[in-house]
């Protein structure tokens, strides 16, 4: 079956010119190249981007070897996943690239307390290859199951890092609109965690607007939400997705990359609001044997067994769910406010959450860094091509 095309959402969706995109890609790095070179990496850093740099420097892979953009990442995924073309693929325990001569040197660029499996696990998590199986991938207590009203709900919500009071608040505000609820839940959680970690006197410098958070949590209905607060919350999520930054929770532990985090939150809300079909999606921690594993099943609006799906699988589903939710709201919702708010959120968010653009930004940034540091002379041409492809992807969305 052919690839389903998802048309852009009809909002103010700006397409970056290459000069501004180049600036964005470099400015998005958490630290300058020189600073990164003089300090060990941690699991808070962009491991994917660092690995692309290492691969390019030793010239182990050609990013255009398969004739498609994102070639290095595609090669990585082919080695990290046992069945890369299917939903629910398990991980490969020892990917081939870990036997390359450059791999031990790459691991040594991380802090000494991190072992090879820690680095590999961080890469798998940042690339969206991990699942949400209770007791295996994520800790879920009986209290969590009771609070979130479901084992699968609790697993996805915990992996998205959403507190129960925020989860219930946005559910009350937006149910059954799971995409809008997920956006707000992640934004509010990011804001709460920043308020807990950052000293109050630095809130303004860090762009922390506590009043937006307080107004939302006190609101009794979605119609009471201010447009300015919606734009502020959207900017928090959009910035996190664009920069590929690893958000920290209140205790300083790294969360999922923002795109996967929003998708996981949406999965939790979807399992919570329920389905029309009575057919089981999961059996224990695994997908039910009768459920399809071909990604084309998403074209027919087939739900996933979210706890056995990888974060990349869930993000693919999220794109389809967003389109369905937007279309259904326009047809059935009686108030203009709800349609306008969801359309505004999706117009900002969806162009940034395409998997291909997600990969291209990382590869464009890594190769540009190498070119500008003169570490790889041929990277200049490759970086220009990667930036061009990434810019095009940010201006047109395709579901993959």
Tab-separated table of C-alpha atoms in Angstrom:
chain	number	residue	atom	x	y	z
A	1	UNK	CA	0.000	0.000	0.000
A	2	UNK	CA	1.330	3.443	-0.834
A	3	UNK	CA	2.497	6.016	1.666
A	4	UNK	CA	-0.342	8.060	3.111
A	5	UNK	CA	0.074	11.765	2.683
A	6	UNK	CA	-0.879	14.102	5.494
A	7	UNK	CA	-1.516	17.616	4.217
A	8	UNK	CA	-0.105	20.533	6.212
A	9	UNK	CA	-2.368	22.001	8.869
A	10	UNK	CA	-3.852	25.352	7.760
A	11	UNK	CA	-2.091	27.622	10.216
A	12	UNK	CA	0.787	30.109	10.235
A	13	UNK	CA	3.427	27.513	9.495
A	14	UNK	CA	6.654	29.291	8.552
A	15	UNK	CA	9.223	27.603	6.355
A	16	UNK	CA	12.785	28.436	7.265
A	17	UNK	CA	15.178	29.702	4.625
A	18	UNK	CA	18.495	27.905	4.629
A	19	UNK	CA	20.405	30.704	6.291
A	20	UNK	CA	18.018	30.865	9.231
A	21	UNK	CA	17.777	27.066	9.335
A	22	UNK	CA	21.549	26.807	9.544
A	23	UNK	CA	21.547	29.271	12.411
A	24	UNK	CA	18.742	27.382	14.135
A	25	UNK	CA	20.497	24.036	13.787
A	26	UNK	CA	23.676	25.354	15.364
A	27	UNK	CA	22.004	27.506	18.009
A	28	UNK	CA	19.926	24.535	19.092
A	29	UNK	CA	22.989	22.713	20.408
A	30	UNK	CA	23.110	22.649	24.184
A	31	UNK	CA	26.804	23.620	24.168
A	32	UNK	CA	29.244	24.979	21.572
A	33	UNK	CA	31.506	22.491	19.825
A	34	UNK	CA	34.547	23.636	21.757
A	35	UNK	CA	32.773	23.213	25.075
A	36	UNK	CA	31.556	19.750	24.124
A	37	UNK	CA	35.062	18.765	23.104
A	38	UNK	CA	36.400	19.679	26.571
A	39	UNK	CA	33.828	17.943	28.705
A	40	UNK	CA	32.596	14.353	28.819
A	41	UNK	CA	29.180	13.652	27.363
A	42	UNK	CA	26.275	12.513	29.527
A	43	UNK	CA	22.885	10.941	28.918
A	44	UNK	CA	21.494	14.491	28.925
A	45	UNK	CA	23.318	15.215	25.657
A	46	UNK	CA	22.086	14.437	22.141
A	47	UNK	CA	23.704	11.013	21.756
A	48	UNK	CA	22.283	10.524	18.266
A	49	UNK	CA	23.897	13.713	16.990
A	50	UNK	CA	27.189	12.884	18.709
A	51	UNK	CA	27.200	9.424	17.125
A	52	UNK	CA	26.511	10.850	13.663
A	53	UNK	CA	29.545	13.101	14.149
A	54	UNK	CA	31.694	10.137	15.155
A	55	UNK	CA	30.521	8.063	12.199
A	56	UNK	CA	31.179	10.885	9.763
A	57	UNK	CA	34.651	11.544	11.139
A	58	UNK	CA	35.775	7.968	10.576
A	59	UNK	CA	33.911	7.835	7.251
A	60	UNK	CA	32.259	4.532	8.119
A	61	UNK	CA	28.965	5.376	6.484
A	62	UNK	CA	27.925	7.447	3.525
A	63	UNK	CA	24.784	9.414	4.406
A	64	UNK	CA	23.544	9.169	0.816
A	65	UNK	CA	24.493	5.526	0.327
A	66	UNK	CA	20.884	4.411	0.018
A	67	UNK	CA	19.906	7.330	-2.173
A	68	UNK	CA	17.686	8.773	0.551
A	69	UNK	CA	18.175	11.498	3.171
A	70	UNK	CA	19.055	10.467	6.703
A	71	UNK	CA	21.233	7.604	5.503
A	72	UNK	CA	23.389	7.275	8.604
A	73	UNK	CA	20.381	7.130	10.889
A	74	UNK	CA	18.701	4.636	8.599
A	75	UNK	CA	21.749	2.399	8.848
A	76	UNK	CA	21.680	2.731	12.632
A	77	UNK	CA	18.009	1.792	12.820
A	78	UNK	CA	18.643	-1.208	10.591
A	79	UNK	CA	21.146	-2.495	13.133
A	80	UNK	CA	19.325	-1.462	16.306
A	81	UNK	CA	15.953	-3.020	15.442
A	82	UNK	CA	15.420	-6.724	14.791
A	83	UNK	CA	12.561	-5.974	12.358
A	84	UNK	CA	12.978	-2.321	11.354
A	85	UNK	CA	10.135	-2.406	8.822
A	86	UNK	CA	7.507	-3.564	11.321
A	87	UNK	CA	5.604	-2.193	14.279
A	88	UNK	CA	6.538	-3.607	17.708
A	89	UNK	CA	10.085	-4.547	16.657
A	90	UNK	CA	12.338	-5.794	19.474
A	91	UNK	CA	15.821	-4.388	19.916
A	92	UNK	CA	19.003	-6.090	18.757
A	93	UNK	CA	21.071	-6.878	21.832
A	94	UNK	CA	24.469	-6.212	20.213
A	95	UNK	CA	24.182	-3.985	17.110
A	96	UNK	CA	26.870	-4.466	14.474
A	97	UNK	CA	28.254	-0.943	14.866
A	98	UNK	CA	29.277	-1.746	18.462
A	99	UNK	CA	31.933	-4.042	16.955
A	100	UNK	CA	33.461	-1.228	14.888
A	101	UNK	CA	36.933	-0.049	15.890
A	102	UNK	CA	35.696	3.491	16.577
A	103	UNK	CA	32.908	2.465	19.008
A	104	UNK	CA	35.053	2.074	22.188
A	105	UNK	CA	36.510	5.524	21.539
A	106	UNK	CA	33.017	6.954	21.213
A	107	UNK	CA	31.964	5.376	24.518
A	108	UNK	CA	35.075	6.890	26.138
A	109	UNK	CA	33.818	10.408	25.298
A	110	UNK	CA	31.144	9.946	27.985
A	111	UNK	CA	31.564	10.372	31.724
A	112	UNK	CA	33.610	7.514	33.251
A	113	UNK	CA	30.738	6.119	35.316
A	114	UNK	CA	28.735	5.360	32.162
A	115	UNK	CA	29.288	1.916	30.675
A	116	UNK	CA	28.785	0.783	27.081
A	117	UNK	CA	25.258	-0.458	27.796
A	118	UNK	CA	24.358	2.883	29.371
A	119	UNK	CA	25.411	4.751	26.228
A	120	UNK	CA	23.654	2.257	23.961
A	121	UNK	CA	20.525	2.455	26.106
A	122	UNK	CA	20.574	6.238	25.962
A	123	UNK	CA	20.847	6.122	22.174
A	124	UNK	CA	17.960	3.653	21.915
A	125	UNK	CA	15.807	5.850	24.129
A	126	UNK	CA	16.603	9.075	22.275
A	127	UNK	CA	15.891	7.457	18.908
A	128	UNK	CA	12.492	6.298	20.144
A	129	UNK	CA	13.225	2.571	20.086
A	130	UNK	CA	12.157	1.671	23.615
A	131	UNK	CA	8.736	0.505	24.750
A	132	UNK	CA	6.506	1.042	27.792
A	133	UNK	CA	5.997	-2.482	29.118
A	134	UNK	CA	5.197	-2.350	32.849
A	135	UNK	CA	7.914	-3.938	34.940
A	136	UNK	CA	10.277	-4.153	31.958
A	137	UNK	CA	10.658	-0.707	30.427
A	138	UNK	CA	8.837	1.388	33.006
A	139	UNK	CA	8.068	1.006	36.702
A	140	UNK	CA	4.334	0.917	37.386
A	141	UNK	CA	3.026	0.460	40.928
A	142	UNK	CA	-0.435	-0.739	41.984
A	143	UNK	CA	-1.020	2.838	43.130
A	144	UNK	CA	-0.237	4.096	39.620
A	145	UNK	CA	-2.681	1.620	38.099
A	146	UNK	CA	-5.417	2.772	40.468
A	147	UNK	CA	-4.680	6.483	40.035
A	148	UNK	CA	-4.515	6.421	36.233
A	149	UNK	CA	-7.343	3.846	36.064
A	150	UNK	CA	-5.538	1.299	33.975
A	151	UNK	CA	-2.240	-0.542	33.690
A	152	UNK	CA	-1.602	0.516	30.094
A	153	UNK	CA	-2.670	4.095	30.845
A	154	UNK	CA	-0.282	4.294	33.782
A	155	UNK	CA	2.632	2.877	31.775
A	156	UNK	CA	2.329	5.397	28.939
A	157	UNK	CA	1.681	8.318	31.295
A	158	UNK	CA	4.678	7.430	33.440
A	159	UNK	CA	6.929	7.109	30.413
A	160	UNK	CA	5.741	10.539	29.249
A	161	UNK	CA	6.604	11.833	32.721
A	162	UNK	CA	3.124	13.211	33.471
A	163	UNK	CA	1.969	13.650	37.074
A	164	UNK	CA	-1.480	12.328	37.921
A	165	UNK	CA	-3.000	15.718	38.830
A	166	UNK	CA	-1.899	17.260	35.527
A	167	UNK	CA	-3.128	14.175	33.686
A	168	UNK	CA	-6.572	14.409	35.268
A	169	UNK	CA	-6.759	18.178	34.804
A	170	UNK	CA	-6.181	18.161	31.054
A	171	UNK	CA	-8.382	15.087	30.683
A	172	UNK	CA	-11.244	17.014	32.305
A	173	UNK	CA	-10.550	19.986	30.047
A	174	UNK	CA	-10.268	18.205	26.700
A	175	UNK	CA	-11.650	14.651	26.773
A	176	UNK	CA	-12.049	12.937	24.344
A	177	UNK	CA	-9.537	15.096	22.383
A	178	UNK	CA	-6.347	13.210	23.230
A	179	UNK	CA	-3.936	15.158	21.004
A	180	UNK	CA	-4.832	18.509	22.534
A	181	UNK	CA	-4.710	16.962	26.002
A	182	UNK	CA	-1.242	15.498	25.367
A	183	UNK	CA	0.122	18.833	24.173
A	184	UNK	CA	-1.143	20.641	27.262
A	185	UNK	CA	-0.050	17.898	29.668
A	186	UNK	CA	3.550	17.891	28.437
A	187	UNK	CA	3.725	21.696	28.399
A	188	UNK	CA	2.346	21.994	31.933
A	189	UNK	CA	4.650	19.239	33.203
A	190	UNK	CA	7.700	20.884	31.635
A	191	UNK	CA	6.688	24.171	33.226
A	192	UNK	CA	6.108	22.577	36.639
A	193	UNK	CA	9.453	20.756	36.551
A	194	UNK	CA	11.295	23.936	35.557
A	195	UNK	CA	9.594	25.840	38.386
A	196	UNK	CA	10.792	23.153	40.806
A	197	UNK	CA	14.397	23.088	39.551
A	198	UNK	CA	15.099	26.751	38.748
A	199	UNK	CA	15.438	29.306	41.574
A	200	UNK	CA	12.485	31.706	41.602
A	201	UNK	CA	14.687	34.762	41.010
A	202	UNK	CA	15.791	33.229	37.689
A	203	UNK	CA	12.319	32.395	36.351
A	204	UNK	CA	12.109	35.471	34.144
A	205	UNK	CA	15.537	34.800	32.644
A	206	UNK	CA	14.492	31.215	31.875
A	207	UNK	CA	11.151	32.254	30.379
A	208	UNK	CA	9.145	30.585	33.146
A	209	UNK	CA	5.635	32.045	33.358
A	210	UNK	CA	4.145	30.743	36.586
A	211	UNK	CA	0.938	32.716	36.057
A	212	UNK	CA	0.145	30.785	32.868
A	213	UNK	CA	0.525	27.550	34.802
A	214	UNK	CA	-1.647	28.779	37.666
A	215	UNK	CA	-4.395	30.100	35.383
A	216	UNK	CA	-4.582	26.788	33.565
A	217	UNK	CA	-4.740	24.675	36.709
A	218	UNK	CA	-7.505	26.914	38.119
A	219	UNK	CA	-9.596	26.965	34.925
A	220	UNK	CA	-12.850	25.053	35.035
A	221	UNK	CA	-13.412	24.683	31.292
A	222	UNK	CA	-11.354	24.803	28.102
A	223	UNK	CA	-13.195	27.973	27.050
A	224	UNK	CA	-11.575	29.782	29.979
A	225	UNK	CA	-8.059	29.237	28.614
A	226	UNK	CA	-6.454	32.403	27.299
A	227	UNK	CA	-5.077	32.542	23.786
A	228	UNK	CA	-1.822	33.992	25.103
A	229	UNK	CA	-1.406	31.084	27.504
A	230	UNK	CA	-2.078	28.603	24.702
A	231	UNK	CA	0.606	30.222	22.550
A	232	UNK	CA	3.025	30.209	25.477
A	233	UNK	CA	2.448	26.523	26.207
A	234	UNK	CA	2.803	25.709	22.505
A	235	UNK	CA	6.079	27.611	22.368
A	236	UNK	CA	7.450	25.501	25.238
A	237	UNK	CA	6.653	22.252	23.448
A	238	UNK	CA	7.697	23.503	20.004
A	239	UNK	CA	11.053	24.744	21.290
A	240	UNK	CA	11.708	21.420	23.014
A	241	UNK	CA	10.884	19.508	19.821
A	242	UNK	CA	12.883	21.815	17.535
A	243	UNK	CA	16.027	21.871	19.624
A	244	UNK	CA	15.879	18.132	20.384
A	245	UNK	CA	16.740	19.110	23.941
A	246	UNK	CA	16.423	16.509	26.679
A	247	UNK	CA	14.089	17.969	29.298
A	248	UNK	CA	14.778	17.195	32.945
A	249	UNK	CA	12.185	16.343	35.536
A	250	UNK	CA	11.984	18.047	38.926
A	251	UNK	CA	14.789	15.827	40.266
A	252	UNK	CA	17.049	16.433	37.268
A	253	UNK	CA	16.513	13.093	35.520
A	254	UNK	CA	16.270	13.127	31.688
A	255	UNK	CA	12.877	12.714	30.055
A	256	UNK	CA	12.032	11.358	26.611
A	257	UNK	CA	12.691	13.681	23.660
A	258	UNK	CA	9.695	16.014	23.480
A	259	UNK	CA	8.184	14.628	20.259
A	260	UNK	CA	8.028	11.108	21.679
A	261	UNK	CA	6.857	12.448	25.006
A	262	UNK	CA	3.816	14.164	23.485
A	263	UNK	CA	2.972	11.032	21.498
A	264	UNK	CA	3.256	8.834	24.603
A	265	UNK	CA	1.004	11.177	26.558
A	266	UNK	CA	-1.569	10.999	23.757
A	267	UNK	CA	-1.399	7.196	23.904
A	268	UNK	CA	-2.128	7.292	27.635
A	269	UNK	CA	-5.160	9.513	27.082
A	270	UNK	CA	-6.352	7.312	24.211
A	271	UNK	CA	-6.277	4.195	26.379
A	272	UNK	CA	-8.028	6.111	29.157
A	273	UNK	CA	-10.963	7.442	27.085
A	274	UNK	CA	-11.466	3.991	25.548
A	275	UNK	CA	-12.377	2.520	22.168
A	276	UNK	CA	-15.500	1.524	20.292
A	277	UNK	CA	-14.005	-1.860	19.423
A	278	UNK	CA	-14.015	-4.598	22.035
A	279	UNK	CA	-11.165	-6.495	20.379
A	280	UNK	CA	-8.051	-6.759	22.570
A	281	UNK	CA	-4.934	-4.886	21.496
A	282	UNK	CA	-2.557	-6.404	24.053
A	283	UNK	CA	-2.046	-9.743	25.730
A	284	UNK	CA	-0.079	-9.094	28.892
A	285	UNK	CA	2.909	-6.987	27.868
A	286	UNK	CA	2.774	-8.014	24.199
A	287	UNK	CA	0.663	-7.095	21.217
A	288	UNK	CA	-2.240	-9.490	20.627
A	289	UNK	CA	-1.319	-12.118	17.985
A	290	UNK	CA	-4.234	-11.021	15.782
A	291	UNK	CA	-3.163	-7.375	15.593
A	292	UNK	CA	-1.359	-6.200	12.413
A	293	UNK	CA	2.343	-5.393	12.500
A	294	UNK	CA	2.638	-3.646	9.156
A	295	UNK	CA	2.825	0.164	9.546
A	296	UNK	CA	0.246	0.475	6.752
A	297	UNK	CA	-2.357	-0.611	9.334
A	298	UNK	CA	-2.194	2.942	10.666
A	299	UNK	CA	-3.638	4.130	7.353
A	300	UNK	CA	-6.819	2.271	8.331
A	301	UNK	CA	-6.911	3.842	11.807
A	302	UNK	CA	-5.878	0.630	13.545
A	303	UNK	CA	-5.073	1.300	17.235
A	304	UNK	CA	-1.809	0.061	18.699
A	305	UNK	CA	-0.915	-1.976	21.719
A	306	UNK	CA	0.890	1.077	23.046
A	307	UNK	CA	2.887	-0.618	25.788
A	308	UNK	CA	4.518	-3.007	23.277
A	309	UNK	CA	4.976	-0.326	20.610
A	310	UNK	CA	8.207	1.643	20.351
A	311	UNK	CA	8.097	5.395	20.799
A	312	UNK	CA	8.646	5.756	17.052
A	313	UNK	CA	5.600	3.553	16.424
A	314	UNK	CA	3.550	5.714	18.778
A	315	UNK	CA	4.714	8.896	17.044
A	316	UNK	CA	3.592	7.458	13.698
A	317	UNK	CA	0.188	6.741	15.245
A	318	UNK	CA	0.083	10.260	16.702
A	319	UNK	CA	0.254	11.817	13.232
A	320	UNK	CA	-2.768	9.833	12.098
A	321	UNK	CA	-4.675	10.512	15.312
A	322	UNK	CA	-4.038	14.255	15.024
A	323	UNK	CA	-5.501	14.301	11.522
A	324	UNK	CA	-8.569	12.338	12.636
A	325	UNK	CA	-9.082	14.497	15.702
A	326	UNK	CA	-8.810	17.733	13.754
A	327	UNK	CA	-11.204	16.517	11.073
A	328	UNK	CA	-13.722	15.194	13.597
A	329	UNK	CA	-13.658	18.374	15.655
A	330	UNK	CA	-14.334	20.525	12.610
A	331	UNK	CA	-17.344	18.373	11.717
A	332	UNK	CA	-18.895	17.766	15.133
A	333	UNK	CA	-17.797	20.543	17.506
A	334	UNK	CA	-20.344	23.318	17.934
A	335	UNK	CA	-17.986	25.991	19.235
A	336	UNK	CA	-15.476	27.891	17.140
A	337	UNK	CA	-13.106	28.235	20.115
A	338	UNK	CA	-12.284	24.519	20.297
A	339	UNK	CA	-11.589	24.211	16.580
A	340	UNK	CA	-9.444	27.333	16.560
A	341	UNK	CA	-7.374	26.271	19.574
A	342	UNK	CA	-6.650	22.764	18.281
A	343	UNK	CA	-5.853	24.081	14.812
A	344	UNK	CA	-3.436	26.613	16.289
A	345	UNK	CA	-1.676	23.943	18.350
A	346	UNK	CA	-1.402	21.492	15.457
A	347	UNK	CA	-0.241	24.199	13.076
A	348	UNK	CA	2.699	24.912	15.359
A	349	UNK	CA	3.460	21.386	16.483
A	350	UNK	CA	2.896	18.960	13.618
A	351	UNK	CA	5.488	20.267	11.123
A	352	UNK	CA	8.130	19.731	13.803
A	353	UNK	CA	7.146	16.182	14.760
A	354	UNK	CA	7.638	14.451	11.420
A	355	UNK	CA	10.057	11.553	11.882
A	356	UNK	CA	12.018	12.382	8.735
A	357	UNK	CA	12.549	16.005	9.773
A	358	UNK	CA	13.495	14.764	13.248
A	359	UNK	CA	16.314	12.723	11.692
A	360	UNK	CA	17.360	15.352	9.159
A	361	UNK	CA	17.843	18.078	11.759
A	362	UNK	CA	20.248	15.831	13.685
A	363	UNK	CA	22.240	14.884	10.600
A	364	UNK	CA	22.301	18.443	9.250
A	365	UNK	CA	23.505	19.791	12.591
A	366	UNK	CA	26.203	17.144	13.012
A	367	UNK	CA	27.624	17.516	9.521
A	368	UNK	CA	27.521	21.313	9.731
A	369	UNK	CA	29.482	21.192	12.983
A	370	UNK	CA	32.127	19.026	11.335
A	371	UNK	CA	32.341	21.315	8.323
A	372	UNK	CA	32.718	24.476	10.385
A	373	UNK	CA	35.304	22.873	12.666
A	374	UNK	CA	37.224	21.634	9.582
A	375	UNK	CA	37.142	18.132	11.026
A	376	UNK	CA	35.722	16.743	7.804
A	377	UNK	CA	36.330	18.883	4.682
A	378	UNK	CA	33.750	17.034	2.581
A	379	UNK	CA	31.068	17.707	5.183
A	380	UNK	CA	30.373	21.204	3.810
A	381	UNK	CA	28.598	19.868	0.731
A	382	UNK	CA	26.861	17.151	2.726
A	383	UNK	CA	25.695	19.655	5.354
A	384	UNK	CA	24.245	21.987	2.727
A	385	UNK	CA	22.346	19.088	1.179
A	386	UNK	CA	21.107	17.848	4.555
A	387	UNK	CA	19.956	21.328	5.572
A	388	UNK	CA	18.113	21.706	2.292
A	389	UNK	CA	16.330	18.381	2.772
A	390	UNK	CA	15.482	19.162	6.390
A	391	UNK	CA	14.120	22.566	5.466
A	392	UNK	CA	11.913	20.999	2.814
A	393	UNK	CA	10.629	18.439	5.297
A	394	UNK	CA	9.782	21.156	7.805
A	395	UNK	CA	7.649	22.764	5.075
A	396	UNK	CA	5.699	19.649	4.072
A	397	UNK	CA	4.587	16.710	6.179
A	398	UNK	CA	4.454	13.081	5.155
A	399	UNK	CA	3.387	10.214	7.362
A	400	UNK	CA	5.860	7.372	7.262
